[in-house]
């Protein structure tokens, strides 16, 4: 990948087309230029807040494109060894410790990667296990050989029940079959000091990568959380980071007209203020399908808050919805076009797909089918994307498009960094703590209590004394 060449980098620049957010194009529900202008000051304040705080507190993620030179070399060397030794690579993690690795895998590897012959894959078979559904764990064990598998246990806190459950199961299996050598099949990615995983890693001598201080789960894809799995897959992680750094550079101005992440944040903020409580993320590429999952966590967990930084009650946030073009044109778009005016649709559109598939001529006596012949699937998906954006606009529905020239490591790094910055700016506009997740912690604590973890007796009592379910409400 030619990311060291400036012209190439510029040819890969992402852009945001928000014409269909504007009154001029969609009518009543759109924004006027004057309304966007009124946002200038708030946008500049949000920009300044992020610029002043970058690298500090929980904003360590801003520096990841720049401060990992040695770690990247270690990751690349480790990944090479993993590819040499193992037939399977399994990520054990949840939330921010799983969604990024899975999104990058989906975006940059063959769409049927695991079914490819080993000679056609750059790395081992790859799985991301982010649930404690017993059927899923059993299914995984049906298709892998644990002794030939490298398990990457990822947890920032080192305390998440789901991930530690998976660890207990896998460690037990490995220890029974490999004895002391079990530790060679486990790589820990976790906090340097906090939590249980780091203690276990030290005790068993696991190869360990650190999730830096100041990098929370959902902002961790560009640290070893995402970089190791990507490198094991044979992906160019230096290009991924270079893409992120490039987007950082693109977004270095406090102006909506020049900074695409700031523009997205402002558009979404204004939309939310007008009651657009649903944000649909709709890539027109199967490769970007799981980017929506990653984005949904980032956007929902960061912005869904009930108190401002100065402790004033608020209930802010926007419900992100995953959608896929063109598939969901045949399932959800009816609602987006004619249902309530409560949504903003973000399209992720690709200028140049990595493959071209021609549609052969045929069925000449059936005009409704014959017109497709001679075109390509590329033309068809592009036309459907354009048509859907237009149809939404015509129905007065706000939508905008993030254009990716291609899907590759560099543009993916750009996209992820853009979304992270957009989220940081939006959080600053709402004056909330973008980086905490008390709502997630509450659920974690209730689970500890229900399963009898020491120290959670009071919580258990609270749960036990909650009103019992009434039969009359069960049908
Ligand atoms: O964004 C977050 O911090 C969370 O969603 C976490 O990623 C998730 O709860 C998993 O936590 P951990 O990585 O500590 O196991």
CSV table of C-alpha atoms and ligand atoms in Angstrom, one decimal:
chain,number,residue,atom,x,y,z
A,1,UNK,CA,0.0,0.0,0.0
A,2,UNK,CA,1.4,3.3,-1.1
A,3,UNK,CA,0.4,5.3,1.9
A,4,UNK,CA,3.8,7.0,2.1
A,5,UNK,CA,3.1,8.8,-1.2
A,6,UNK,CA,1.3,12.2,-0.6
A,7,UNK,CA,-0.7,12.1,-3.9
A,8,UNK,CA,-1.9,8.6,-3.1
A,9,UNK,CA,-2.9,9.6,0.4
A,10,UNK,CA,-4.9,12.6,-1.0
A,11,UNK,CA,-6.6,10.3,-3.6
A,12,UNK,CA,-7.8,8.2,-0.6
A,13,UNK,CA,-9.3,11.1,1.3
A,14,UNK,CA,-12.8,10.4,2.7
A,15,UNK,CA,-15.4,13.1,2.0
A,16,UNK,CA,-18.8,13.9,3.5
A,17,UNK,CA,-21.6,15.0,1.2
A,18,UNK,CA,-24.4,16.6,3.3
A,19,UNK,CA,-26.5,18.2,0.5
A,20,UNK,CA,-29.5,16.2,1.5
A,21,UNK,CA,-29.3,17.6,5.1
A,22,UNK,CA,-30.2,21.0,3.7
A,23,UNK,CA,-33.5,22.7,3.2
A,24,UNK,CA,-32.6,23.6,-0.4
A,25,UNK,CA,-32.7,20.0,-1.3
A,26,UNK,CA,-35.2,18.3,1.0
A,27,UNK,CA,-37.5,21.1,2.0
A,28,UNK,CA,-39.1,21.9,5.3
A,29,UNK,CA,-37.1,19.4,7.5
A,30,UNK,CA,-33.7,20.5,6.2
A,31,UNK,CA,-31.3,23.0,7.6
A,32,UNK,CA,-30.9,26.5,6.3
A,33,UNK,CA,-27.4,27.9,5.7
A,34,UNK,CA,-28.1,30.5,8.3
A,35,UNK,CA,-28.8,27.8,10.9
A,36,UNK,CA,-25.5,26.1,10.1
A,37,UNK,CA,-23.8,29.4,10.5
A,38,UNK,CA,-25.4,29.9,13.9
A,39,UNK,CA,-23.6,26.7,15.0
A,40,UNK,CA,-20.1,28.1,14.1
A,41,UNK,CA,-19.3,29.2,17.6
A,42,UNK,CA,-20.4,26.0,19.3
A,43,UNK,CA,-18.5,23.9,16.7
A,44,UNK,CA,-15.4,26.0,17.3
A,45,UNK,CA,-15.7,25.5,21.1
A,46,UNK,CA,-16.1,21.7,20.6
A,47,UNK,CA,-13.1,21.7,18.4
A,48,UNK,CA,-11.0,23.6,21.0
A,49,UNK,CA,-12.2,21.4,23.8
A,50,UNK,CA,-11.0,18.3,21.9
A,51,UNK,CA,-7.8,19.9,20.8
A,52,UNK,CA,-7.0,21.1,24.3
A,53,UNK,CA,-7.7,17.7,25.9
A,54,UNK,CA,-6.2,15.4,23.3
A,55,UNK,CA,-3.8,12.9,24.9
A,56,UNK,CA,-5.1,13.7,28.4
A,57,UNK,CA,-7.4,11.8,30.7
A,58,UNK,CA,-9.5,9.3,28.6
A,59,UNK,CA,-8.5,11.0,25.4
A,60,UNK,CA,-5.4,8.9,25.0
A,61,UNK,CA,-6.9,7.5,21.8
A,62,UNK,CA,-6.1,10.7,19.9
A,63,UNK,CA,-2.4,9.8,20.0
A,64,UNK,CA,-2.6,6.2,19.0
A,65,UNK,CA,-1.6,6.9,15.4
A,66,UNK,CA,1.7,8.4,16.6
A,67,UNK,CA,2.9,6.8,19.8
A,68,UNK,CA,3.1,3.1,19.1
A,69,UNK,CA,6.2,2.6,16.9
A,70,UNK,CA,7.8,-0.1,19.1
A,71,UNK,CA,4.5,-1.8,20.0
A,72,UNK,CA,3.7,-2.0,16.3
A,73,UNK,CA,7.0,-3.8,15.6
A,74,UNK,CA,6.3,-6.2,18.5
A,75,UNK,CA,2.8,-6.8,17.2
A,76,UNK,CA,4.0,-7.6,13.7
A,77,UNK,CA,6.6,-10.0,15.0
A,78,UNK,CA,4.1,-11.7,17.3
A,79,UNK,CA,1.6,-12.0,14.5
A,80,UNK,CA,4.2,-13.6,12.2
A,81,UNK,CA,4.8,-16.2,14.9
A,82,UNK,CA,1.1,-16.8,15.4
A,83,UNK,CA,0.6,-17.3,11.7
A,84,UNK,CA,3.5,-19.8,11.6
A,85,UNK,CA,2.3,-21.8,14.7
A,86,UNK,CA,-1.5,-21.7,14.7
A,87,UNK,CA,-4.3,-22.9,12.4
A,88,UNK,CA,-7.0,-20.8,14.2
A,89,UNK,CA,-7.0,-17.4,15.9
A,90,UNK,CA,-9.9,-16.6,18.3
A,91,UNK,CA,-10.6,-13.3,20.0
A,92,UNK,CA,-12.3,-13.6,23.4
A,93,UNK,CA,-13.7,-10.3,24.3
A,94,UNK,CA,-16.9,-8.1,24.3
A,95,UNK,CA,-17.9,-4.6,23.5
A,96,UNK,CA,-15.0,-2.5,22.5
A,97,UNK,CA,-12.7,-5.5,22.9
A,98,UNK,CA,-14.5,-7.3,20.1
A,99,UNK,CA,-16.4,-5.0,17.8
A,100,UNK,CA,-13.3,-3.3,16.3
A,101,UNK,CA,-11.4,-6.5,15.5
A,102,UNK,CA,-14.5,-8.0,13.9
A,103,UNK,CA,-15.3,-4.8,11.9
A,104,UNK,CA,-11.7,-4.7,10.5
A,105,UNK,CA,-11.8,-8.4,9.7
A,106,UNK,CA,-15.1,-8.0,7.8
A,107,UNK,CA,-13.9,-5.0,6.0
A,108,UNK,CA,-10.5,-6.0,4.9
A,109,UNK,CA,-10.5,-9.8,4.5
A,110,UNK,CA,-12.3,-12.0,2.0
A,111,UNK,CA,-16.0,-12.1,2.8
A,112,UNK,CA,-15.8,-15.9,3.1
A,113,UNK,CA,-12.3,-15.9,4.6
A,114,UNK,CA,-12.6,-18.9,6.8
A,115,UNK,CA,-13.9,-21.0,3.9
A,116,UNK,CA,-10.9,-20.2,1.8
A,117,UNK,CA,-8.1,-22.8,1.4
A,118,UNK,CA,-5.1,-22.0,3.7
A,119,UNK,CA,-3.0,-21.1,0.7
A,120,UNK,CA,-5.5,-18.4,-0.2
A,121,UNK,CA,-5.6,-16.9,3.2
A,122,UNK,CA,-2.8,-14.7,4.7
A,123,UNK,CA,-3.5,-15.9,8.2
A,124,UNK,CA,-5.2,-18.6,10.4
A,125,UNK,CA,-9.0,-19.1,10.5
A,126,UNK,CA,-10.4,-16.2,12.5
A,127,UNK,CA,-13.2,-16.0,15.0
A,128,UNK,CA,-14.4,-13.3,17.4
A,129,UNK,CA,-16.4,-14.7,20.3
A,130,UNK,CA,-18.3,-11.8,22.0
A,131,UNK,CA,-21.1,-13.6,23.8
A,132,UNK,CA,-21.7,-16.1,26.5
A,133,UNK,CA,-24.3,-18.0,24.7
A,134,UNK,CA,-23.5,-21.6,25.5
A,135,UNK,CA,-24.5,-22.8,22.1
A,136,UNK,CA,-22.1,-20.4,20.5
A,137,UNK,CA,-19.2,-21.6,22.6
A,138,UNK,CA,-20.1,-25.2,21.9
A,139,UNK,CA,-20.3,-24.4,18.2
A,140,UNK,CA,-16.8,-22.8,18.3
A,141,UNK,CA,-15.4,-25.9,19.9
A,142,UNK,CA,-16.9,-28.0,17.2
A,143,UNK,CA,-15.0,-26.2,14.5
A,144,UNK,CA,-11.6,-25.4,16.0
A,145,UNK,CA,-8.8,-27.6,17.5
A,146,UNK,CA,-7.9,-25.8,20.7
A,147,UNK,CA,-4.3,-27.1,20.7
A,148,UNK,CA,-3.8,-25.5,17.3
A,149,UNK,CA,-5.5,-22.3,18.3
A,150,UNK,CA,-4.2,-19.0,19.6
A,151,UNK,CA,-6.7,-17.3,21.9
A,152,UNK,CA,-6.4,-13.6,22.3
A,153,UNK,CA,-8.1,-12.7,25.5
A,154,UNK,CA,-9.0,-9.0,25.4
A,155,UNK,CA,-10.3,-7.0,28.3
A,156,UNK,CA,-9.4,-3.5,29.3
A,157,UNK,CA,-10.8,-3.9,32.9
A,158,UNK,CA,-9.6,-7.5,33.2
A,159,UNK,CA,-12.8,-8.1,35.1
A,160,UNK,CA,-15.6,-8.5,32.6
A,161,UNK,CA,-17.6,-11.6,33.5
A,162,UNK,CA,-18.2,-12.7,29.9
A,163,UNK,CA,-14.6,-12.6,28.8
A,164,UNK,CA,-13.3,-14.2,32.0
A,165,UNK,CA,-15.9,-16.9,31.6
A,166,UNK,CA,-14.6,-17.6,28.2
A,167,UNK,CA,-11.1,-17.6,29.5
A,168,UNK,CA,-11.9,-20.1,32.3
A,169,UNK,CA,-13.4,-22.5,29.8
A,170,UNK,CA,-10.6,-22.2,27.3
A,171,UNK,CA,-7.8,-22.3,29.8
A,172,UNK,CA,-9.4,-25.5,31.3
A,173,UNK,CA,-9.5,-27.2,28.0
A,174,UNK,CA,-5.9,-26.1,27.1
A,175,UNK,CA,-4.5,-27.1,30.4
A,176,UNK,CA,-6.1,-30.5,30.2
A,177,UNK,CA,-4.6,-31.2,26.8
A,178,UNK,CA,-1.3,-29.2,26.9
A,179,UNK,CA,-0.4,-29.0,30.6
A,180,UNK,CA,2.2,-26.3,31.2
A,181,UNK,CA,2.4,-25.5,27.6
A,182,UNK,CA,-1.2,-24.2,27.6
A,183,UNK,CA,0.2,-20.7,28.2
A,184,UNK,CA,1.7,-20.6,24.7
A,185,UNK,CA,-1.8,-20.6,23.2
A,186,UNK,CA,-2.9,-17.5,25.0
A,187,UNK,CA,-2.2,-13.9,24.4
A,188,UNK,CA,-3.5,-11.3,26.9
A,189,UNK,CA,-4.5,-7.8,25.8
A,190,UNK,CA,-5.3,-5.8,28.9
A,191,UNK,CA,-4.6,-2.9,31.2
A,192,UNK,CA,-1.0,-2.7,32.5
A,193,UNK,CA,-1.9,-2.9,36.2
A,194,UNK,CA,-5.6,-3.1,36.7
A,195,UNK,CA,-7.8,-6.2,36.7
A,196,UNK,CA,-7.4,-10.0,36.9
A,197,UNK,CA,-6.1,-10.7,33.5
A,198,UNK,CA,-2.8,-9.0,34.0
A,199,UNK,CA,-2.3,-11.0,37.2
A,200,UNK,CA,-3.1,-14.2,35.4
A,201,UNK,CA,-0.8,-13.2,32.5
A,202,UNK,CA,2.1,-12.6,34.9
A,203,UNK,CA,1.4,-15.8,36.8
A,204,UNK,CA,1.2,-18.0,33.6
A,205,UNK,CA,3.7,-16.0,31.5
A,206,UNK,CA,1.3,-15.2,28.7
A,207,UNK,CA,2.5,-12.9,26.0
A,208,UNK,CA,0.8,-9.7,26.9
A,209,UNK,CA,-0.1,-6.4,25.1
A,210,UNK,CA,-1.1,-3.4,27.0
A,211,UNK,CA,-4.2,-1.3,26.5
A,212,UNK,CA,-2.8,2.2,27.3
A,213,UNK,CA,-4.2,4.3,30.1
A,214,UNK,CA,-6.6,6.8,28.7
A,215,UNK,CA,-7.9,4.5,26.0
A,216,UNK,CA,-11.4,3.2,26.8
A,217,UNK,CA,-12.9,0.1,25.3
A,218,UNK,CA,-14.8,1.7,22.4
A,219,UNK,CA,-11.9,3.9,21.5
A,220,UNK,CA,-9.3,1.1,21.5
A,221,UNK,CA,-9.4,-0.3,18.0
A,222,UNK,CA,-6.2,1.4,17.0
A,223,UNK,CA,-4.2,0.0,19.9
A,224,UNK,CA,-3.2,-3.6,20.4
A,225,UNK,CA,-6.9,-4.5,20.8
A,226,UNK,CA,-7.4,-4.2,17.1
A,227,UNK,CA,-3.8,-4.1,15.8
A,228,UNK,CA,-2.8,-7.6,16.9
A,229,UNK,CA,-5.9,-9.4,15.3
A,230,UNK,CA,-5.4,-7.3,12.2
A,231,UNK,CA,-1.7,-8.1,11.9
A,232,UNK,CA,-2.5,-11.8,12.4
A,233,UNK,CA,-4.8,-11.6,9.4
A,234,UNK,CA,-1.8,-10.3,7.4
A,235,UNK,CA,-3.3,-6.7,7.2
A,236,UNK,CA,-1.1,-3.7,7.0
A,237,UNK,CA,-1.5,-2.1,10.4
A,238,UNK,CA,0.9,0.7,9.6
A,239,UNK,CA,-1.4,1.8,6.8
A,240,UNK,CA,-4.4,1.6,9.2
A,241,UNK,CA,-2.6,4.0,11.6
A,242,UNK,CA,-1.4,6.2,8.7
A,243,UNK,CA,-5.0,6.5,7.6
A,244,UNK,CA,-6.0,7.6,11.1
A,245,UNK,CA,-3.2,10.1,11.3
A,246,UNK,CA,-4.2,11.5,7.9
A,247,UNK,CA,-7.8,12.0,9.0
A,248,UNK,CA,-6.5,13.7,12.2
A,249,UNK,CA,-4.6,16.1,9.8
A,250,UNK,CA,-7.7,16.6,7.6
A,251,UNK,CA,-9.7,17.5,10.8
A,252,UNK,CA,-7.3,20.1,12.1
A,253,UNK,CA,-9.5,23.1,11.5
A,254,UNK,CA,-12.4,24.5,13.7
A,255,UNK,CA,-14.6,25.0,10.6
A,256,UNK,CA,-17.6,22.9,9.6
A,257,UNK,CA,-16.7,23.6,5.9
A,258,UNK,CA,-13.2,22.1,6.3
A,259,UNK,CA,-13.4,19.5,9.0
A,260,UNK,CA,-15.5,16.5,8.0
A,261,UNK,CA,-15.7,15.0,11.6
A,262,UNK,CA,-16.9,18.4,12.9
A,263,UNK,CA,-19.4,18.7,10.1
A,264,UNK,CA,-20.8,15.3,11.0
A,265,UNK,CA,-21.0,16.1,14.7
A,266,UNK,CA,-22.7,19.4,14.1
A,267,UNK,CA,-25.2,17.9,11.6
A,268,UNK,CA,-26.1,15.1,14.1
A,269,UNK,CA,-26.2,17.5,17.0
A,270,UNK,CA,-28.6,19.8,15.2
A,271,UNK,CA,-30.7,16.9,14.1
A,272,UNK,CA,-30.9,15.5,17.6
A,273,UNK,CA,-32.0,18.9,18.9
A,274,UNK,CA,-34.9,18.7,16.4
A,275,UNK,CA,-35.9,15.3,17.7
A,276,UNK,CA,-34.1,13.1,15.3
A,277,UNK,CA,-33.5,10.4,17.9
A,278,UNK,CA,-32.6,7.7,15.5
A,279,UNK,CA,-29.3,7.6,13.5
A,280,UNK,CA,-29.3,5.0,10.8
A,281,UNK,CA,-25.9,3.8,9.6
A,282,UNK,CA,-26.3,2.3,6.2
A,283,UNK,CA,-23.1,1.1,4.3
A,284,UNK,CA,-23.6,0.1,0.7
A,285,UNK,CA,-20.9,-2.6,1.0
A,286,UNK,CA,-21.0,-5.9,2.7
A,287,UNK,CA,-17.4,-5.3,3.7
A,288,UNK,CA,-18.6,-2.3,5.9
A,289,UNK,CA,-21.5,-4.1,7.4
A,290,UNK,CA,-19.8,-4.7,10.8
A,291,UNK,CA,-18.4,-1.1,10.8
A,292,UNK,CA,-22.0,-0.3,11.7
A,293,UNK,CA,-21.8,-2.5,14.8
A,294,UNK,CA,-18.6,-0.8,15.9
A,295,UNK,CA,-20.0,2.7,15.2
A,296,UNK,CA,-23.2,1.8,17.1
A,297,UNK,CA,-21.3,1.1,20.3
A,298,UNK,CA,-19.1,4.2,19.9
A,299,UNK,CA,-22.1,6.5,19.3
A,300,UNK,CA,-24.6,4.9,21.8
A,301,UNK,CA,-22.3,4.3,24.7
A,302,UNK,CA,-20.5,7.7,24.4
A,303,UNK,CA,-23.5,10.0,24.0
A,304,UNK,CA,-26.3,8.2,25.9
A,305,UNK,CA,-26.0,10.1,29.2
A,306,UNK,CA,-28.3,11.5,31.9
A,307,UNK,CA,-26.0,14.1,33.4
A,308,UNK,CA,-23.8,16.9,32.1
A,309,UNK,CA,-20.2,17.5,33.1
A,310,UNK,CA,-21.5,20.3,35.5
A,311,UNK,CA,-23.9,17.7,37.0
A,312,UNK,CA,-27.1,19.0,35.4
A,313,UNK,CA,-29.7,16.3,34.6
A,314,UNK,CA,-30.0,15.6,30.9
A,315,UNK,CA,-31.1,12.7,28.8
A,316,UNK,CA,-29.2,12.9,25.6
A,317,UNK,CA,-28.0,10.5,22.8
A,318,UNK,CA,-29.3,9.1,19.6
A,319,UNK,CA,-30.3,5.5,19.0
A,320,UNK,CA,-28.0,4.1,16.3
A,321,UNK,CA,-29.6,1.6,13.9
A,322,UNK,CA,-27.7,-0.8,11.7
A,323,UNK,CA,-28.8,-1.1,8.1
A,324,UNK,CA,-27.2,-2.5,5.0
A,325,UNK,CA,-27.6,-1.3,1.4
A,326,UNK,CA,-29.1,-2.7,-0.7
A,327,UNK,CA,-30.3,-5.6,1.5
A,328,UNK,CA,-32.3,-3.4,3.8
A,329,UNK,CA,-33.9,-1.4,1.0
A,330,UNK,CA,-36.2,-4.4,1.0
A,331,UNK,CA,-36.8,-4.4,4.7
A,332,UNK,CA,-36.3,-1.0,6.4
A,333,UNK,CA,-36.3,1.7,3.8
A,334,UNK,CA,-40.1,1.9,3.6
A,335,UNK,CA,-40.1,3.0,7.3
A,336,UNK,CA,-37.3,5.5,6.6
A,337,UNK,CA,-39.1,7.0,3.7
A,338,UNK,CA,-42.6,7.3,5.1
A,339,UNK,CA,-42.5,6.7,8.8
A,340,UNK,CA,-41.9,9.3,11.5
A,341,UNK,CA,-39.5,12.2,10.9
A,342,UNK,CA,-37.2,11.0,13.6
A,343,UNK,CA,-34.2,9.7,11.7
A,344,UNK,CA,-31.0,10.8,10.0
A,345,UNK,CA,-29.5,8.3,7.6
A,346,UNK,CA,-25.8,8.1,7.1
A,347,UNK,CA,-24.7,6.3,4.0
A,348,UNK,CA,-21.2,4.8,3.7
A,349,UNK,CA,-20.6,4.7,0.0
A,350,UNK,CA,-17.7,3.2,-1.9
A,351,UNK,CA,-16.4,4.8,-5.1
A,352,UNK,CA,-14.3,1.8,-6.3
A,353,UNK,CA,-15.1,-1.7,-5.2
A,354,UNK,CA,-12.3,-4.3,-5.1
A,355,UNK,CA,-14.0,-6.5,-7.6
A,356,UNK,CA,-16.1,-5.9,-10.7
A,357,UNK,CA,-18.8,-8.4,-11.7
A,358,UNK,CA,-20.4,-8.1,-15.1
A,359,UNK,CA,-24.1,-8.9,-15.6
A,360,UNK,CA,-24.4,-11.0,-18.7
A,361,UNK,CA,-27.0,-10.3,-21.4
A,362,UNK,CA,-30.0,-12.6,-21.3
A,363,UNK,CA,-33.7,-13.0,-21.1
A,364,UNK,CA,-34.0,-10.6,-24.1
A,365,UNK,CA,-37.7,-11.4,-24.5
A,366,UNK,CA,-38.4,-10.1,-20.9
A,367,UNK,CA,-37.6,-6.4,-21.0
A,368,UNK,CA,-37.9,-6.1,-17.2
A,369,UNK,CA,-34.9,-8.4,-16.8
A,370,UNK,CA,-33.1,-7.8,-20.1
A,371,UNK,CA,-32.2,-4.1,-19.2
A,372,UNK,CA,-29.8,-5.4,-16.5
A,373,UNK,CA,-27.6,-7.2,-19.0
A,374,UNK,CA,-24.4,-5.4,-20.1
A,375,UNK,CA,-24.2,-3.5,-16.8
A,376,UNK,CA,-22.1,-4.4,-13.8
A,377,UNK,CA,-23.1,-5.2,-10.2
A,378,UNK,CA,-20.9,-2.2,-9.4
A,379,UNK,CA,-23.2,0.0,-11.4
A,380,UNK,CA,-26.3,-1.5,-9.9
A,381,UNK,CA,-25.3,-1.1,-6.3
A,382,UNK,CA,-24.1,2.5,-7.0
A,383,UNK,CA,-27.4,3.3,-8.8
A,384,UNK,CA,-29.4,1.8,-5.9
A,385,UNK,CA,-27.4,3.8,-3.3
A,386,UNK,CA,-27.9,7.1,-5.3
A,387,UNK,CA,-31.6,6.3,-5.9
A,388,UNK,CA,-32.2,5.6,-2.1
A,389,UNK,CA,-30.5,8.8,-1.0
A,390,UNK,CA,-32.6,10.7,-3.6
A,391,UNK,CA,-35.8,9.0,-2.7
A,392,UNK,CA,-35.3,9.8,1.0
A,393,UNK,CA,-34.5,13.4,0.1
A,394,UNK,CA,-37.6,13.7,-2.1
A,395,UNK,CA,-39.6,12.5,0.8
A,396,UNK,CA,-38.0,15.2,2.9
A,397,UNK,CA,-35.8,12.9,5.0
A,398,UNK,CA,-32.4,14.0,6.1
A,399,UNK,CA,-29.4,11.9,4.9
A,400,UNK,CA,-25.8,12.4,4.2
A,401,UNK,CA,-23.0,10.3,2.6
A,402,UNK,CA,-19.5,9.5,3.7
A,403,UNK,CA,-17.6,8.6,0.6
A,404,UNK,CA,-14.7,6.1,0.7
A,405,UNK,CA,-12.6,6.1,-2.5
A,406,UNK,CA,-11.9,2.4,-1.8
A,407,UNK,CA,-12.1,0.1,1.2
A,408,UNK,CA,-8.5,-0.6,2.4
A,409,UNK,CA,-6.4,-0.3,5.5
A,410,UNK,CA,-5.8,3.4,5.0
A,411,UNK,CA,-9.4,4.4,4.4
A,412,UNK,CA,-10.6,2.3,7.2
A,413,UNK,CA,-8.2,4.0,9.6
A,414,UNK,CA,-9.5,7.3,8.3
A,415,UNK,CA,-13.1,6.3,8.8
A,416,UNK,CA,-12.6,5.0,12.4
A,417,UNK,CA,-10.7,8.1,13.4
A,418,UNK,CA,-13.4,10.3,11.8
A,419,UNK,CA,-16.1,8.6,13.8
A,420,UNK,CA,-14.1,8.9,17.0
A,421,UNK,CA,-13.5,12.6,16.5
A,422,UNK,CA,-17.2,13.1,15.5
A,423,UNK,CA,-18.2,11.4,18.8
A,424,UNK,CA,-15.7,13.5,20.8
A,425,UNK,CA,-17.0,16.7,19.2
A,426,UNK,CA,-20.7,15.7,19.8
A,427,UNK,CA,-20.0,14.8,23.4
A,428,UNK,CA,-18.3,18.2,23.9
A,429,UNK,CA,-21.4,20.0,22.4
A,430,UNK,CA,-23.6,18.2,24.8
A,431,UNK,CA,-21.1,18.9,27.6
A,432,UNK,CA,-21.2,15.3,28.8
A,433,UNK,CA,-18.6,12.7,29.8
A,434,UNK,CA,-18.2,11.0,26.5
A,435,UNK,CA,-15.9,8.3,28.0
A,436,UNK,CA,-17.7,6.8,30.9
A,437,UNK,CA,-20.4,4.1,30.8
A,438,UNK,CA,-22.2,4.0,34.1
A,439,UNK,CA,-25.2,2.3,32.5
A,440,UNK,CA,-22.9,-0.6,31.4
A,441,UNK,CA,-21.3,-0.9,34.8
A,442,UNK,CA,-24.8,-1.1,36.5
A,443,UNK,CA,-25.6,-4.2,34.5
A,444,UNK,CA,-22.1,-5.7,35.2
A,445,UNK,CA,-22.6,-5.2,38.9
A,446,UNK,CA,-26.1,-6.8,38.9
A,447,UNK,CA,-24.7,-9.8,37.2
A,448,UNK,CA,-21.9,-10.1,39.8
A,449,UNK,CA,-24.5,-10.0,42.5
A,450,UNK,CA,-26.8,-12.6,40.9
A,451,UNK,CA,-23.9,-15.0,40.5
A,452,UNK,CA,-22.8,-14.6,44.1
A,453,UNK,CA,-19.6,-12.6,43.7
A,454,UNK,CA,-18.1,-11.5,47.0
A,455,UNK,CA,-18.6,-7.9,47.9
A,456,UNK,CA,-21.9,-7.6,46.0
A,457,UNK,CA,-24.1,-8.9,48.9
A,458,UNK,CA,-26.0,-5.6,49.2
A,459,UNK,CA,-26.7,-5.5,45.5
A,460,UNK,CA,-28.0,-9.1,45.8
A,461,UNK,CA,-30.3,-8.1,48.6
A,462,UNK,CA,-31.5,-5.1,46.5
A,463,UNK,CA,-32.3,-7.5,43.6
A,464,UNK,CA,-34.0,-10.1,45.8
A,465,UNK,CA,-36.2,-7.4,47.4
A,466,UNK,CA,-37.3,-6.1,44.0
A,467,UNK,CA,-41.1,-6.6,43.4
A,468,UNK,CA,-41.8,-10.1,42.1
A,469,UNK,CA,-43.2,-10.5,38.6
A,470,UNK,CA,-47.0,-10.8,38.7
A,471,UNK,CA,-48.7,-13.6,36.8
A,472,UNK,CA,-51.3,-11.3,35.3
A,473,UNK,CA,-48.7,-9.6,33.3
A,474,UNK,CA,-47.4,-12.8,31.8
A,475,UNK,CA,-49.4,-14.2,28.8
B,1,LIG,O1,-16.5,0.9,25.8
B,1,LIG,C1,-16.4,0.3,26.8
B,1,LIG,O2,-15.6,0.6,27.7
B,1,LIG,C2,-17.2,-1.0,27.1
B,1,LIG,O3,-18.2,-1.2,26.2
B,1,LIG,C3,-16.2,-2.2,27.1
B,1,LIG,O4,-15.6,-2.2,25.8
B,1,LIG,C4,-16.9,-3.5,27.4
B,1,LIG,O5,-17.7,-3.4,28.5
B,1,LIG,C5,-15.8,-4.6,27.7
B,1,LIG,O6,-15.0,-4.2,28.7
B,1,LIG,P1,-13.6,-4.8,29.0
B,1,LIG,O7,-12.7,-4.5,27.8
B,1,LIG,O8,-13.1,-4.1,30.2
B,1,LIG,O9,-13.8,-6.3,29.1
